[in-house]
JSON list of C-alpha atoms in Angstrom, two decimals:
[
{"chain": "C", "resi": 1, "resn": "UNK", "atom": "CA", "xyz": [1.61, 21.57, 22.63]},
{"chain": "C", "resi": 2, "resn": "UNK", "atom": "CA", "xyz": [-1.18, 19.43, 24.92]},
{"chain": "C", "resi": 3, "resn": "UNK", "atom": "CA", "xyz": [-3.50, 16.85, 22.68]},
{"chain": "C", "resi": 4, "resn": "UNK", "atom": "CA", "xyz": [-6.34, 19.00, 21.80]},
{"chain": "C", "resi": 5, "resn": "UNK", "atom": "CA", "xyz": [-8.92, 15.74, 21.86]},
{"chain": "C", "resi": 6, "resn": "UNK", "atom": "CA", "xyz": [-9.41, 13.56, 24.94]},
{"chain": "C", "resi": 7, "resn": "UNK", "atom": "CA", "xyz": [-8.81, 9.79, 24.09]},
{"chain": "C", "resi": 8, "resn": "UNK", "atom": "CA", "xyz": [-11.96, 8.82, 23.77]},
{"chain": "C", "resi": 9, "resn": "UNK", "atom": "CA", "xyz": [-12.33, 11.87, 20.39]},
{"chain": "C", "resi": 10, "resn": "UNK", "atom": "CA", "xyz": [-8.87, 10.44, 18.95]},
{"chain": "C", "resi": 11, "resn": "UNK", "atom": "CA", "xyz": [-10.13, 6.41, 19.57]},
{"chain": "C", "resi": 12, "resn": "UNK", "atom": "CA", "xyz": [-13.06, 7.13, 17.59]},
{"chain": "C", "resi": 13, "resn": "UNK", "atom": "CA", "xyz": [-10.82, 8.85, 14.52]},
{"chain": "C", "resi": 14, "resn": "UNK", "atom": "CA", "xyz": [-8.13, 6.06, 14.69]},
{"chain": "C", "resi": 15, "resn": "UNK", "atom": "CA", "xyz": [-11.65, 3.79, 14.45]},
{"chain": "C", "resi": 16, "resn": "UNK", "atom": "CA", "xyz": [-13.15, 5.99, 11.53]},
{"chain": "C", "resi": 17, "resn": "UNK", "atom": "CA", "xyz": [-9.97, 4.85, 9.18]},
{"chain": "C", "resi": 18, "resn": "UNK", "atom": "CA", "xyz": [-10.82, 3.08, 6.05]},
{"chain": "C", "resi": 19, "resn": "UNK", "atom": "CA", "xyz": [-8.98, -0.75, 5.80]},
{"chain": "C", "resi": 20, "resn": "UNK", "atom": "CA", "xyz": [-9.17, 0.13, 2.02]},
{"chain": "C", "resi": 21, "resn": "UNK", "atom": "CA", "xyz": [-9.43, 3.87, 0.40]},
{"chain": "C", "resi": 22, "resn": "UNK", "atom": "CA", "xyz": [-11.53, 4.99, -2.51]},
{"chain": "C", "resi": 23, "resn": "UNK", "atom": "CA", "xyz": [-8.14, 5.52, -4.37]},
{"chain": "C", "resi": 24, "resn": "UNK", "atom": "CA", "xyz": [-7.31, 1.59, -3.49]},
{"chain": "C", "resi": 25, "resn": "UNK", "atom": "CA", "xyz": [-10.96, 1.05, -5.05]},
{"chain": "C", "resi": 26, "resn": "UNK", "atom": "CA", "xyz": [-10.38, 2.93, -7.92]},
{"chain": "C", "resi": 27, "resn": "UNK", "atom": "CA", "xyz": [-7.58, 1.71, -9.04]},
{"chain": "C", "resi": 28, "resn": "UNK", "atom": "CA", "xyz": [-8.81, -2.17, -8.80]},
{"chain": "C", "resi": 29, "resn": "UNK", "atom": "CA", "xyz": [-11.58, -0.63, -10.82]},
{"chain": "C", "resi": 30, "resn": "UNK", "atom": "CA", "xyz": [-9.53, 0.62, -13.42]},
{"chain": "C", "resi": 31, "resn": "UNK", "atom": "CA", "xyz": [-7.41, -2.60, -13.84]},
{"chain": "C", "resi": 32, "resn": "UNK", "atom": "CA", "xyz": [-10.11, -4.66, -13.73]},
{"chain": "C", "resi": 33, "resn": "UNK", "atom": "CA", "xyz": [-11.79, -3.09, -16.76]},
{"chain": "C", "resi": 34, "resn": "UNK", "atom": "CA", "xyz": [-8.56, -4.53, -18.32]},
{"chain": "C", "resi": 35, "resn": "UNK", "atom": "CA", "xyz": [-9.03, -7.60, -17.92]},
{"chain": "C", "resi": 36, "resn": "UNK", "atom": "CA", "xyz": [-6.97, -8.21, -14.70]},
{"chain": "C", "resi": 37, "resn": "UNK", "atom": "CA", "xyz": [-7.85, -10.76, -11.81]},
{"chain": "C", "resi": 38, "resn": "UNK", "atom": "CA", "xyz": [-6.63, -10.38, -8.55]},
{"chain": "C", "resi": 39, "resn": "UNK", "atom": "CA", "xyz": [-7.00, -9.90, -4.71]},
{"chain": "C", "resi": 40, "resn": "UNK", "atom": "CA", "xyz": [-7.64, -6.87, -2.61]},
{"chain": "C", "resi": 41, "resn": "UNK", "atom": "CA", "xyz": [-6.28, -7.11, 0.96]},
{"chain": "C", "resi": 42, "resn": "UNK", "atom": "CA", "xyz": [-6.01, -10.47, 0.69]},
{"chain": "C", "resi": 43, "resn": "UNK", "atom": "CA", "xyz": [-4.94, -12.16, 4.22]},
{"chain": "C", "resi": 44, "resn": "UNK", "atom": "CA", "xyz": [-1.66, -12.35, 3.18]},
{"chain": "C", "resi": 45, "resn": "UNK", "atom": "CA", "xyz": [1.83, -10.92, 5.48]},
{"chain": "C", "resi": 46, "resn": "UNK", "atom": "CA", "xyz": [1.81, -7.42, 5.17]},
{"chain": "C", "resi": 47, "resn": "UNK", "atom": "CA", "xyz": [-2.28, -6.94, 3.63]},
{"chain": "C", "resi": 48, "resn": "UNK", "atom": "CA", "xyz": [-1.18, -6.09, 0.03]},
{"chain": "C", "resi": 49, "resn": "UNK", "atom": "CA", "xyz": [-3.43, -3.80, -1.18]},
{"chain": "C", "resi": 50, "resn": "UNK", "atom": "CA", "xyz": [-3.37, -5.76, -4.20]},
{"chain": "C", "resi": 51, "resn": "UNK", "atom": "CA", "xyz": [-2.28, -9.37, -4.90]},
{"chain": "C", "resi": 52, "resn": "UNK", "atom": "CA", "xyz": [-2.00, -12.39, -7.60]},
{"chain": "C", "resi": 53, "resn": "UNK", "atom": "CA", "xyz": [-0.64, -15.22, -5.70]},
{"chain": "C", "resi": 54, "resn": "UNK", "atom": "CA", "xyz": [-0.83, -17.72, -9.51]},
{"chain": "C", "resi": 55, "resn": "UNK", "atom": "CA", "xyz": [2.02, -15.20, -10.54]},
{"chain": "C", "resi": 56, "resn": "UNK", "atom": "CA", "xyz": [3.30, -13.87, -7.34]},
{"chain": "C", "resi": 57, "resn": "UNK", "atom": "CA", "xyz": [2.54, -10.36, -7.41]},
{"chain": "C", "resi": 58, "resn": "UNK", "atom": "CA", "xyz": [2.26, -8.16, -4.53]},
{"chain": "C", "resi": 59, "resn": "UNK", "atom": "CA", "xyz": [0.88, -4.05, -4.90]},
{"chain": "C", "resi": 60, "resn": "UNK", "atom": "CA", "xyz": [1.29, -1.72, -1.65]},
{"chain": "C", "resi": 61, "resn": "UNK", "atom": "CA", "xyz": [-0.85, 1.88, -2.62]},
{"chain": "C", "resi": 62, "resn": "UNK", "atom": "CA", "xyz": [1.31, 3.84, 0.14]},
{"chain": "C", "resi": 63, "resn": "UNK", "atom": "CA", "xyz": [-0.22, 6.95, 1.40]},
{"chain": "C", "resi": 64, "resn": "UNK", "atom": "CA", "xyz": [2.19, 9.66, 2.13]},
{"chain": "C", "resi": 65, "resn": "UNK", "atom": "CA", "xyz": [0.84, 10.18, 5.34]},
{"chain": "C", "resi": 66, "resn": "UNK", "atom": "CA", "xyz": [0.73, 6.89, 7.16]},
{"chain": "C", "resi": 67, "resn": "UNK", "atom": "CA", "xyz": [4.03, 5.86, 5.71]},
{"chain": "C", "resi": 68, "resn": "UNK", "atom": "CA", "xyz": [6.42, 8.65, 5.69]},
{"chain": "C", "resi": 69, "resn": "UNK", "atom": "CA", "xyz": [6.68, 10.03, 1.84]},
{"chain": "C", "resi": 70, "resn": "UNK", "atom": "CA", "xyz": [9.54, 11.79, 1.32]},
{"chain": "C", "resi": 71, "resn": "UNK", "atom": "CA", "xyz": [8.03, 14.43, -0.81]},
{"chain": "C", "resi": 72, "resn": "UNK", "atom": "CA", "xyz": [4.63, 15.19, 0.92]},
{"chain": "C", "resi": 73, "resn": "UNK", "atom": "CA", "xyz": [4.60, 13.52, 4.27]},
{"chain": "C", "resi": 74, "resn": "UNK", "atom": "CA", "xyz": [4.17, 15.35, 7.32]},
{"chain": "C", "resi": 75, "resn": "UNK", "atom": "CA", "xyz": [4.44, 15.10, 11.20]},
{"chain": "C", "resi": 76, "resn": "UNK", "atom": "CA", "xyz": [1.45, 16.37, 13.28]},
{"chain": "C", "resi": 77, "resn": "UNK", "atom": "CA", "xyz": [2.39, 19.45, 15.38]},
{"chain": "C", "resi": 78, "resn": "UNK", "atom": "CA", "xyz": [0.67, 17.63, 18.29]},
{"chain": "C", "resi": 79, "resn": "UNK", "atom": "CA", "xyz": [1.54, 14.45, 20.34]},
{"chain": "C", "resi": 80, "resn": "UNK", "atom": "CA", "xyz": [4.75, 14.57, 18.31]},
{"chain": "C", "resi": 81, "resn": "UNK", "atom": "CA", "xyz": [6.05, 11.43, 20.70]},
{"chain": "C", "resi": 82, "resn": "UNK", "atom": "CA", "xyz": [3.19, 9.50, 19.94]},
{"chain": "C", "resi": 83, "resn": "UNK", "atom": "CA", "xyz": [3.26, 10.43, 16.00]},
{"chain": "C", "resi": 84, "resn": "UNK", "atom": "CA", "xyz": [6.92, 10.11, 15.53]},
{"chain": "C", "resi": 85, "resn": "UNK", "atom": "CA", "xyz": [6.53, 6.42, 17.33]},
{"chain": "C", "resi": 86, "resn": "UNK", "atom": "CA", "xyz": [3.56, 5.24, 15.13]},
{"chain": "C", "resi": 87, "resn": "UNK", "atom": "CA", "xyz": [5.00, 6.33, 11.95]},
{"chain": "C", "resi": 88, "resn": "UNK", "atom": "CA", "xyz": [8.62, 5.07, 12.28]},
{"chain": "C", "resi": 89, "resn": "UNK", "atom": "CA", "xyz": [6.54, 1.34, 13.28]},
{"chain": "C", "resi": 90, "resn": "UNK", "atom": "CA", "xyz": [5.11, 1.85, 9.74]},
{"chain": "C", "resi": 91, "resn": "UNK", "atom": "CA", "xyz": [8.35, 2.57, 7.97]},
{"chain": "C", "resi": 92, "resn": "UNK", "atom": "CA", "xyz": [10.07, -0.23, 9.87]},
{"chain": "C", "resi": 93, "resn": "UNK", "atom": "CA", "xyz": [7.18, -2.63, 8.86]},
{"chain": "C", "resi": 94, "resn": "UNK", "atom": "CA", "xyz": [7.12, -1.30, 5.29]},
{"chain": "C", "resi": 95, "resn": "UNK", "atom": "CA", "xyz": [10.57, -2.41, 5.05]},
{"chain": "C", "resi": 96, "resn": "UNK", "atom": "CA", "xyz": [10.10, -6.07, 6.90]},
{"chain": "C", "resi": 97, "resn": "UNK", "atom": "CA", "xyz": [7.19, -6.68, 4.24]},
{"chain": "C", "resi": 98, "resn": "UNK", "atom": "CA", "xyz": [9.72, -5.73, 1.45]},
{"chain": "C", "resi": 99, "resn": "UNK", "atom": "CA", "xyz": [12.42, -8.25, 2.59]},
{"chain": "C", "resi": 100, "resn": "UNK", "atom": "CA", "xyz": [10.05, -11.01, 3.27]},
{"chain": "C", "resi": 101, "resn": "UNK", "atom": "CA", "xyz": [8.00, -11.22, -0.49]},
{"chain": "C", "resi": 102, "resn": "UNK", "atom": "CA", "xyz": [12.11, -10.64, -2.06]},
{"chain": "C", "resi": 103, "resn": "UNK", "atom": "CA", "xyz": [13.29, -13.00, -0.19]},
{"chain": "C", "resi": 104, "resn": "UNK", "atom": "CA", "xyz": [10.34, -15.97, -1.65]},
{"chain": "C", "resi": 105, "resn": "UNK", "atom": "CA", "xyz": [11.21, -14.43, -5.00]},
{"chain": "C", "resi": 106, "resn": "UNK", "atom": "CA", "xyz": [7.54, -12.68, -5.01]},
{"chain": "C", "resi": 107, "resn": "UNK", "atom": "CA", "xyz": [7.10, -9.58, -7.67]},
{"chain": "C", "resi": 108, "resn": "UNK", "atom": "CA", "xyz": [7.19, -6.31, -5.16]},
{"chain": "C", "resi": 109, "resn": "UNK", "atom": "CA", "xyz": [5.78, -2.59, -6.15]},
{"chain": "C", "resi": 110, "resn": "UNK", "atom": "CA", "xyz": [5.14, -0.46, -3.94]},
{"chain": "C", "resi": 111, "resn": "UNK", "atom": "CA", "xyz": [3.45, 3.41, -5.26]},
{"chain": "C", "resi": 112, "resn": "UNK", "atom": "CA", "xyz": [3.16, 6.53, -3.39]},
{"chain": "C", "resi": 113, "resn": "UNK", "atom": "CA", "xyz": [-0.47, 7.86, -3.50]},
{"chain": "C", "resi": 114, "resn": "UNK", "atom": "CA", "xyz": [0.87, 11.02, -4.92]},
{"chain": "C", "resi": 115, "resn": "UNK", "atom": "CA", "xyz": [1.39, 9.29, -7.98]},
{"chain": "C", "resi": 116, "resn": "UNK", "atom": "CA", "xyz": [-2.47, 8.57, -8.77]},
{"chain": "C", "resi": 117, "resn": "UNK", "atom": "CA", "xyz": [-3.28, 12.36, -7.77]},
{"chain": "C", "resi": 118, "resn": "UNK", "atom": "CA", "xyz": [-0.18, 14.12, -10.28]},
{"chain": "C", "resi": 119, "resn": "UNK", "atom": "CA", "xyz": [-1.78, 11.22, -13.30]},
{"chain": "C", "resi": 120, "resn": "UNK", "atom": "CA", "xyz": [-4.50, 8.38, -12.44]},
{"chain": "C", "resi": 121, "resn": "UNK", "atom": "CA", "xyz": [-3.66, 6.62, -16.05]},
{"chain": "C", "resi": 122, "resn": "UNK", "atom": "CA", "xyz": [-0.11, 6.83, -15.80]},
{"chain": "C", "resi": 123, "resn": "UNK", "atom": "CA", "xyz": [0.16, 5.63, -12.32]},
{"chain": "C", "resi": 124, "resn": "UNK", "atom": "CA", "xyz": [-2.62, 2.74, -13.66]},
{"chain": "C", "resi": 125, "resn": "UNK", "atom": "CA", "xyz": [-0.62, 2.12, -16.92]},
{"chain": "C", "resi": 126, "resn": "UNK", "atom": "CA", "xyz": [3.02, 1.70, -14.83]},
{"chain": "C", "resi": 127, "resn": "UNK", "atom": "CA", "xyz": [1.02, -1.17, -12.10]},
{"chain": "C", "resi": 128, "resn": "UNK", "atom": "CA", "xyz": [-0.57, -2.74, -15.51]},
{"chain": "C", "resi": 129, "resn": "UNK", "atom": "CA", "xyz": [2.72, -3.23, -16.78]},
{"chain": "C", "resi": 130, "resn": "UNK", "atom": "CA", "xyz": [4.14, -3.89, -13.79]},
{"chain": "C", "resi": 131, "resn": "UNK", "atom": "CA", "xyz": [1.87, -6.77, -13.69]},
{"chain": "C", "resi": 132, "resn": "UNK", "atom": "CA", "xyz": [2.41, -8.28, -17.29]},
{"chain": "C", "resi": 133, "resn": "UNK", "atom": "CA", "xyz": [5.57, -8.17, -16.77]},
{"chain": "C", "resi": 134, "resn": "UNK", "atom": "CA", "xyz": [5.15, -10.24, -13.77]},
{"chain": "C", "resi": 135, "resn": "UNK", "atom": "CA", "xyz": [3.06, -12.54, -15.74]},
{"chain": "C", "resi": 136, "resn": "UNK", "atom": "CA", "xyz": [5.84, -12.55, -18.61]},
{"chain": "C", "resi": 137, "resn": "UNK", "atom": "CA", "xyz": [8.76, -13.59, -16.44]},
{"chain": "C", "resi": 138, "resn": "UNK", "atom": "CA", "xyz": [6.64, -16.16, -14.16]},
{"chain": "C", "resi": 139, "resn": "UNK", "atom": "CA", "xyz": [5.27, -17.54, -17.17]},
{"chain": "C", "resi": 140, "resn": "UNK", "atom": "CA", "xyz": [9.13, -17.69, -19.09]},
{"chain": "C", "resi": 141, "resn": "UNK", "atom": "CA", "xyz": [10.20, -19.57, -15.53]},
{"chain": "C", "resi": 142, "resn": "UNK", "atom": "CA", "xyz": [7.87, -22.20, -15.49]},
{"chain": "C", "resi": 143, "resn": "UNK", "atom": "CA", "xyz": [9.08, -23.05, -19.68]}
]
């Protein structure tokens, strides 16, 4: 099926995109009411959504969309080339991101957007203690 938008009409939605979504800003809301101090989309390999170099932390907030979830991801039924090329890039950088914060021993989460939607405070509670346990084992290391 033919593109439906010239390039000019799909240039200005690829433009339109958010760097960071509300969800990303609620959720640095909601753990900073608890007390915790960190980066957003700090200029850092990969742009972690969230960050805490002192500790080595890294949080990726993946959308099931622009990287490829499993459960609720979806290809567009137009420009399927174009789609399937763009989205496979993602996956393959996803996974280059992974390797290179495990392989300088950095703390790694990644959590699928879906998870915030089925329970905000759950979702919120599991990154908290993903962080203080972050905190705990950096902190044991340096003792």
């Amino acid at each position: 099926m033919p593109e439906k938008l010239t390039k000019e009409q799909r240039s200005n939605n690829m433009k339109a995109i958010k760097s960071q979504s509300s969800l990303e800003n609620k959720v640095s809301k909601a753990l900073w009411k608890q007390g915790f101090r960190f980066r957003k989309n700090a200029k850092m390999f990969g742009r972690p959504d969230i960050s805490i170099k002192k500790y080595k932390v890294v949080i990726f907030i993946d959308s099931c969309f622009w990287h490829c979830c499993p459960k609720h991801g979806n290809m567009p039924k137009t420009n399927q080339e174009y789609w399937t090329k763009k989205l496979q890039r993602n996956i393959s950088r996803d996974v280059e991101v992974n390797h290179y914060y495990i392989n300088k021993g950095w703390n790694l989460l990644r959590i699928w957007e879906h998870e915030f939607k089925s329970d905000f405070n759950e979702a919120v509670s599991y990154i908290a203690s993903f962080i203080k346990d972050s905190i705990n084992f950096y902190t044991n290391l340096e003792k």
